[in-house]
Coordinates of C-alpha atoms in Angstrom, one line a residue:
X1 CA -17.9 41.5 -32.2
X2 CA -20.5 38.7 -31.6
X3 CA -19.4 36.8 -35.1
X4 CA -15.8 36.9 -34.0
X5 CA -16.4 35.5 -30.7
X6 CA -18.5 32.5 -32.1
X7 CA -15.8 32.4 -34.8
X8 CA -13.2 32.0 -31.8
X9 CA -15.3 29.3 -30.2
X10 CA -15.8 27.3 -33.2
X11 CA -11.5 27.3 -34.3
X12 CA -11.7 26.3 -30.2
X13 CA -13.7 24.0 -30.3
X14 CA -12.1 22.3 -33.3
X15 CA -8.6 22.2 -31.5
X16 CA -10.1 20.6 -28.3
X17 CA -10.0 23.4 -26.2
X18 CA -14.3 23.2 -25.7
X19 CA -14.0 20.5 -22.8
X20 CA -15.7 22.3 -20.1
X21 CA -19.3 22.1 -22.5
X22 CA -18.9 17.5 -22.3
X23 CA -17.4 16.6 -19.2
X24 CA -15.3 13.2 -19.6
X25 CA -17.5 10.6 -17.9
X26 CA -14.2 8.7 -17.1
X27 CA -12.9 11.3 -15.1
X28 CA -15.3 11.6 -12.0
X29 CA -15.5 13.8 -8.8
X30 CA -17.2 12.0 -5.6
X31 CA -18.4 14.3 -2.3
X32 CA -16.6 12.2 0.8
X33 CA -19.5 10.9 3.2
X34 CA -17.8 9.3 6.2
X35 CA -19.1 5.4 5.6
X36 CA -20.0 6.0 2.2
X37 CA -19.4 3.2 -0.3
X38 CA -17.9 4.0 -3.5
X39 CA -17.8 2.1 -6.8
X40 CA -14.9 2.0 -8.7
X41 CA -15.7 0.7 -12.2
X42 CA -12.0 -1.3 -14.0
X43 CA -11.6 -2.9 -17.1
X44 CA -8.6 -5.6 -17.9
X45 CA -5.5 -3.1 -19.5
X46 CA -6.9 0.2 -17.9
X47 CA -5.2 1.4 -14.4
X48 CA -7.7 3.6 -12.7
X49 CA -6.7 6.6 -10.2
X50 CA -7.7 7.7 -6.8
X51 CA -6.7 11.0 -6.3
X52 CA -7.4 11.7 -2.3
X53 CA -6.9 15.0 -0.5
X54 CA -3.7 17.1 -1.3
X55 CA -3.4 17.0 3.0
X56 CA -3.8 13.4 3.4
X57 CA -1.3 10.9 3.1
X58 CA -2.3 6.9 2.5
X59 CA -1.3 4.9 5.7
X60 CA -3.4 1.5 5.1
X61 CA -4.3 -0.6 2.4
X62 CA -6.5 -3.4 2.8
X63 CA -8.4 -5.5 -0.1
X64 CA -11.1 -8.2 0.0
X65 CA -9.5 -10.4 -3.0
X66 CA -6.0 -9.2 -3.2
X67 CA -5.3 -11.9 -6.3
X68 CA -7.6 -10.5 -8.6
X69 CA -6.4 -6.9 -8.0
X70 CA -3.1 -5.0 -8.8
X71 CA -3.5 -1.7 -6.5
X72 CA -0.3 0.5 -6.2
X73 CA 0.4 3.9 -4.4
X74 CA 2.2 6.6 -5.2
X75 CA 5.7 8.6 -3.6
X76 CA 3.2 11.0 -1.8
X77 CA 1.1 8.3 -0.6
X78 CA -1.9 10.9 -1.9
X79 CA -2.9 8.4 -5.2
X80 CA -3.7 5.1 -5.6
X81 CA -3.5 3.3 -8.4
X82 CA -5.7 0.0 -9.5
X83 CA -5.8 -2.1 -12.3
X84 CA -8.1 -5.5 -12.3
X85 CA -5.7 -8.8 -13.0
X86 CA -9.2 -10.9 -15.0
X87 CA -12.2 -9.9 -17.2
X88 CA -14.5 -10.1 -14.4
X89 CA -13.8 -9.6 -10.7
X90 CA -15.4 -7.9 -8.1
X91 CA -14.1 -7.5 -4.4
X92 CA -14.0 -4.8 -1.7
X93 CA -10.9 -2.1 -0.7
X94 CA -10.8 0.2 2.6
X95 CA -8.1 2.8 2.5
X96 CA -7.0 4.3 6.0
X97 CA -5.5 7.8 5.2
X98 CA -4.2 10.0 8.4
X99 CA -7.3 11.5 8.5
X100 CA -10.0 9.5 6.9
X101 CA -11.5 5.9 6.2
X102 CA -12.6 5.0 2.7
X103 CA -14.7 2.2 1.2
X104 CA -15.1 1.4 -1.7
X105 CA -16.3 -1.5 -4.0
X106 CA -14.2 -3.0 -7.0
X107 CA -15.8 -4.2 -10.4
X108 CA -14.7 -5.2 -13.4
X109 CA -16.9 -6.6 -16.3
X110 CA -20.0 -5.0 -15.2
X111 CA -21.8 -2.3 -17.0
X112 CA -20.6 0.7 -16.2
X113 CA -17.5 2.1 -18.4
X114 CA -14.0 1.8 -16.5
X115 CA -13.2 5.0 -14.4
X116 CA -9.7 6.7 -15.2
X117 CA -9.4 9.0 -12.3
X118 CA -11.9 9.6 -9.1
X119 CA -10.9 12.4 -7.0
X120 CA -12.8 13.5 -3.8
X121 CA -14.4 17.0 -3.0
X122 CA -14.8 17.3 1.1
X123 CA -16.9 19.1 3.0
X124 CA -15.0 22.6 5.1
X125 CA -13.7 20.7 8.6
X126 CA -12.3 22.0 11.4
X127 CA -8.6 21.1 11.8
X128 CA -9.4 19.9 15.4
X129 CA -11.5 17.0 14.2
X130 CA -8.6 15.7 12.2
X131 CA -6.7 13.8 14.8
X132 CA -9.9 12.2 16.6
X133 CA -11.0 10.6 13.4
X134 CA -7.4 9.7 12.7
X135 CA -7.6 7.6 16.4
X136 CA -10.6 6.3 15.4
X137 CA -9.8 4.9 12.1
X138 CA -6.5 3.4 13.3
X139 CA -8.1 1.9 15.9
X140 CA -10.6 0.1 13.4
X141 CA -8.6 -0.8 10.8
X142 CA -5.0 -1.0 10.8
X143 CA -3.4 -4.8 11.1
X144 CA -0.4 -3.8 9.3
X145 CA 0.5 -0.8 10.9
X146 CA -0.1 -1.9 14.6
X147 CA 2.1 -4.7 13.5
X148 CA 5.2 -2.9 12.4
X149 CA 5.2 -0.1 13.7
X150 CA 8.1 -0.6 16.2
X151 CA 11.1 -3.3 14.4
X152 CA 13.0 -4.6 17.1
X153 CA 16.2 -3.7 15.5
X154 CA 17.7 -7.3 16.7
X155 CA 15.6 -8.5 14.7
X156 CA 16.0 -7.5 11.7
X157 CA 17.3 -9.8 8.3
X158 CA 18.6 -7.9 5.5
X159 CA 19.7 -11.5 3.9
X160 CA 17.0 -11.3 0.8
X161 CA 18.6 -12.0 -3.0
X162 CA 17.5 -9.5 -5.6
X163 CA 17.1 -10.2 -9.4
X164 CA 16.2 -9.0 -12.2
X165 CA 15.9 -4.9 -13.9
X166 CA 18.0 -3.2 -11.3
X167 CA 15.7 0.2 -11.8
X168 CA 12.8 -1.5 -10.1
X169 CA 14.6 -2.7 -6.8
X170 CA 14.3 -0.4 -3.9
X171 CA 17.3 0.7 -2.3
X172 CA 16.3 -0.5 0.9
X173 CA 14.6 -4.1 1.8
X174 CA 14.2 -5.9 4.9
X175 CA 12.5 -7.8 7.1
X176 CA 12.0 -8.3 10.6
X177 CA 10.3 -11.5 11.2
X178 CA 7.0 -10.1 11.3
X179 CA 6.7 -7.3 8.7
X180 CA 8.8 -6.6 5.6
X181 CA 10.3 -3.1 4.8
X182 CA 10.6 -1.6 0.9
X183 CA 11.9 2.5 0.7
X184 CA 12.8 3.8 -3.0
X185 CA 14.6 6.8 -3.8
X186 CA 12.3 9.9 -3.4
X187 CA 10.5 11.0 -6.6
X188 CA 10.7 7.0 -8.1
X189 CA 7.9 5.9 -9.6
X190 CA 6.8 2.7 -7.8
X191 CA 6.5 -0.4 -9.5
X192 CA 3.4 -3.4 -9.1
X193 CA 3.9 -5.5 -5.3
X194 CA 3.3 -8.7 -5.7
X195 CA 3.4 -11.9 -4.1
X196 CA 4.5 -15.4 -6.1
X197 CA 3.6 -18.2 -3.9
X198 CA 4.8 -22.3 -3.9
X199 CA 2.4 -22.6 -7.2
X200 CA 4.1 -19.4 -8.9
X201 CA 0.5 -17.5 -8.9
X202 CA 1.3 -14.3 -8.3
X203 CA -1.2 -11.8 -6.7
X204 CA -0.9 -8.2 -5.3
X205 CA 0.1 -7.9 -1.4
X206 CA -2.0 -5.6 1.5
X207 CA 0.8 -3.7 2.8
X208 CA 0.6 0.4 4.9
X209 CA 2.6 3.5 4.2
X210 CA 4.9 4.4 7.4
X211 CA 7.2 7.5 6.2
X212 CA 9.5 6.4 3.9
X213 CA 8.7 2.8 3.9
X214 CA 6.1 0.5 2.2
X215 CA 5.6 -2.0 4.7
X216 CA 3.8 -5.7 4.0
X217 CA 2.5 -7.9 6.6
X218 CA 4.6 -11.1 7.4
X219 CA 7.1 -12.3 5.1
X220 CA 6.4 -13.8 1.8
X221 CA 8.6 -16.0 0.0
X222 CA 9.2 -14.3 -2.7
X223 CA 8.0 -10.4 -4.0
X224 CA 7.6 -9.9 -7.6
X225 CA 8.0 -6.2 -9.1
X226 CA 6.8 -5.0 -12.0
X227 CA 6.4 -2.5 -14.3
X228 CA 5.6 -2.7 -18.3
X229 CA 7.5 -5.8 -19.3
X230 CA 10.3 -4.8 -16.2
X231 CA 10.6 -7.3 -13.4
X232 CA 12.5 -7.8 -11.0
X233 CA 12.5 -10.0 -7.8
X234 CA 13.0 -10.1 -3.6
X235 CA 13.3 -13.2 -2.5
X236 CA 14.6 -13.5 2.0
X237 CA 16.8 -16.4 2.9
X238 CA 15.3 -18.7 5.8
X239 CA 16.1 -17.1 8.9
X240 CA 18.5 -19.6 11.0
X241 CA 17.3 -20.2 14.3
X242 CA 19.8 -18.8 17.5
X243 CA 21.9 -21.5 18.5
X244 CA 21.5 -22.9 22.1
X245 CA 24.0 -22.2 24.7
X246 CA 24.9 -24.5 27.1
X247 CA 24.5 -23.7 30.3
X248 CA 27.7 -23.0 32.6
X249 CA 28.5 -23.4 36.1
X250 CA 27.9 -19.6 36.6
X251 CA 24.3 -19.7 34.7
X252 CA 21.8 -18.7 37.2
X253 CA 19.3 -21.1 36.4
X254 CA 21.6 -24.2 35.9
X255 CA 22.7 -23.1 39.8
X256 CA 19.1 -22.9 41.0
X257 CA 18.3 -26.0 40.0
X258 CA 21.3 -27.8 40.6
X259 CA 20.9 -30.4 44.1
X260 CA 22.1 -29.5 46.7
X261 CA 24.6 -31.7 48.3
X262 CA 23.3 -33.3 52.1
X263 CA 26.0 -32.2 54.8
X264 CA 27.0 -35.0 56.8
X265 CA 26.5 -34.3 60.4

C-alpha cells in the first residue's frame, strides 16, 4: 500500500497538484495589526492584488504619489488592484474600509520580487467594535467622502462628452461642482481612472467607494479609461455661470434700499 501511495504522490506531483509542499512566495498572507505598515513589492507590467476581508467593503483611497501609481478597485469594493506606471517608484497608500484603516508602503525596483496577491488574516473581533473603529477611521481620513457625500441635486452637470471604446464608459457620469460621480453596470469589470492634465501626462486619480458610485475629488478636465489597449475618455464642459437677474420693483432688497422720498410738510 505504501509504494502505491508514493507512486500517487510522485504522478501528483508531476501534474502540479504538490503545491501545498512550496508555497508561492508571490502569493502572500499578512496578520492585520491596527497601524501596521505593509510593503507591497510591484514591478513595471505586473498588477498586484489586495484581497481584504470578505465583510469589508473599500470606502477610501488615498495615495502619496498618485502619478507613479495605477491602483484600481473592484465591483465589490473587497480588491484592489495596483500596478507601478515606472521602473522605480516608491510612495505611500492608506485604504479606509467600513471597518478598518490600512497602510501600506509602495516599491517598485527594489529587491524584493513583485507580490501577485496579499490577502489579510484578522484576529476573532467582536461585531460591536466594528462601527467605533469605522467612526474613528472616517474621522481620520476621509477628504473624499466627507466631501461628496451629500450632491446638492441643483447642482449637478451631466454635460461631459464621452469618446472612445464604448465598453469602458460607465453608464452613469456626473459631476457636481465639487466631486465627480462614475457607476458601471454591476458585475463590470472596472477599467484604469486616470487623470490627463493641460500637458497630456496622465496619472491615476484618489477617488472613495459610496454604494454604487466611484466618486473623485473635484473635477478634472478630462478622465482617461483604460484597459489593455481600450480607451476611452470623460471630458465635463465648463459650467456656465447663473445669469444675474435684475432686480424689480417688488425685490425686497432693491425696496430696502431704495431712498425714501422727504414728505413736504
Amino acid at each position: 500500500m505504501s509504494k502505491m501511495l508514493a507512486a500517487a504522490a510522485l504522478v501528483a506531483a508531476s501534474l502540479g497538484f504538490a503545491g501545498s509542499a512550496a508555497a508561492d512566495p508571490r502569493v502572500a498572507s499578512q496578520f492585520y495589526e491596527p497601524g501596521r505598515i505593509v510593503t507591497i513589492h510591484g514591478g513595471t507590467g505586473i498588477q498586484s492584488t489586495i484581497a481584504f476581508g470578505p465583510d469589508e467593503r473599500i470606502e477610501n483611497v488615498a495615495v502619496g504619489n498618485s502619478l507613479a501609481w495605477q491602483v484600481t478597485p473592484n465591483r465589490r469594493a473587497d480588491l484592489l488592484f495596483i500596478k507601478p506606471l515606472s521602473a522605480r517608484a516608491r510612495t505611500n497608500m492608506t485604504v479606509v474600509t467600513d471597518q478598518r484603516t490600512y497602510l501600506f508602503d509602495l516599491v517598485s525596483g527594489g529587491a524584493g520580487g513583485a507580490v501577485y496577491l496579499l490577502r489579510f488574516t484578522y484576529p476573532n473581533e467582536p461585531k460591536r467594535t466594528a462601527p467605533v473603529v469605522a467612526a474613528a477611521n472616517a474621522s481620520a481620513v476621509q477628504p473624499v467622502a466627507a466631501v461628496a457625500a451629500r450632491p446638492d441635486p441643483a447642482l449637478l452637470n451631466f454635460n461631459w462628452a464621452a469618446g472612445g471604446t464604448r465598453a469602458l464608459l460607465p453608464t452613469r457620469f456626473f459631476d457636481d461642482g465639487r466631486a465627480t460621480y462614475l457607476a458601471w453596470p454591476a458585475e463590470t469589470s472596472l477599467p484604469a481612472i486616470l487623470v490627463r492634465d493641460a500637458s497630456g501626462s496622465e496619472g491615476p486619480v484618489n477617488y472613495s467607494v459610496q454604494g454604487d458610485y466611484i466618486v473623485i475629488e473635484g473635477v478634472p478636465a478630462q478622465l482617461v479609461l483604460r484597459s489593455g489597449k481600450k480607451m476611452a475618455t470623460l471630458t465635463p464642459a465648463l459650467r456656465r455661470a447663473p445669469r444675474a437677474r435684475a432686480p424689480g420693483p417688488a425685490d425686497p432688497a432693491t425696496a430696502s434700499a431704495a431712498p425714501r422720498e422727504k414728505t413736504k410738510s
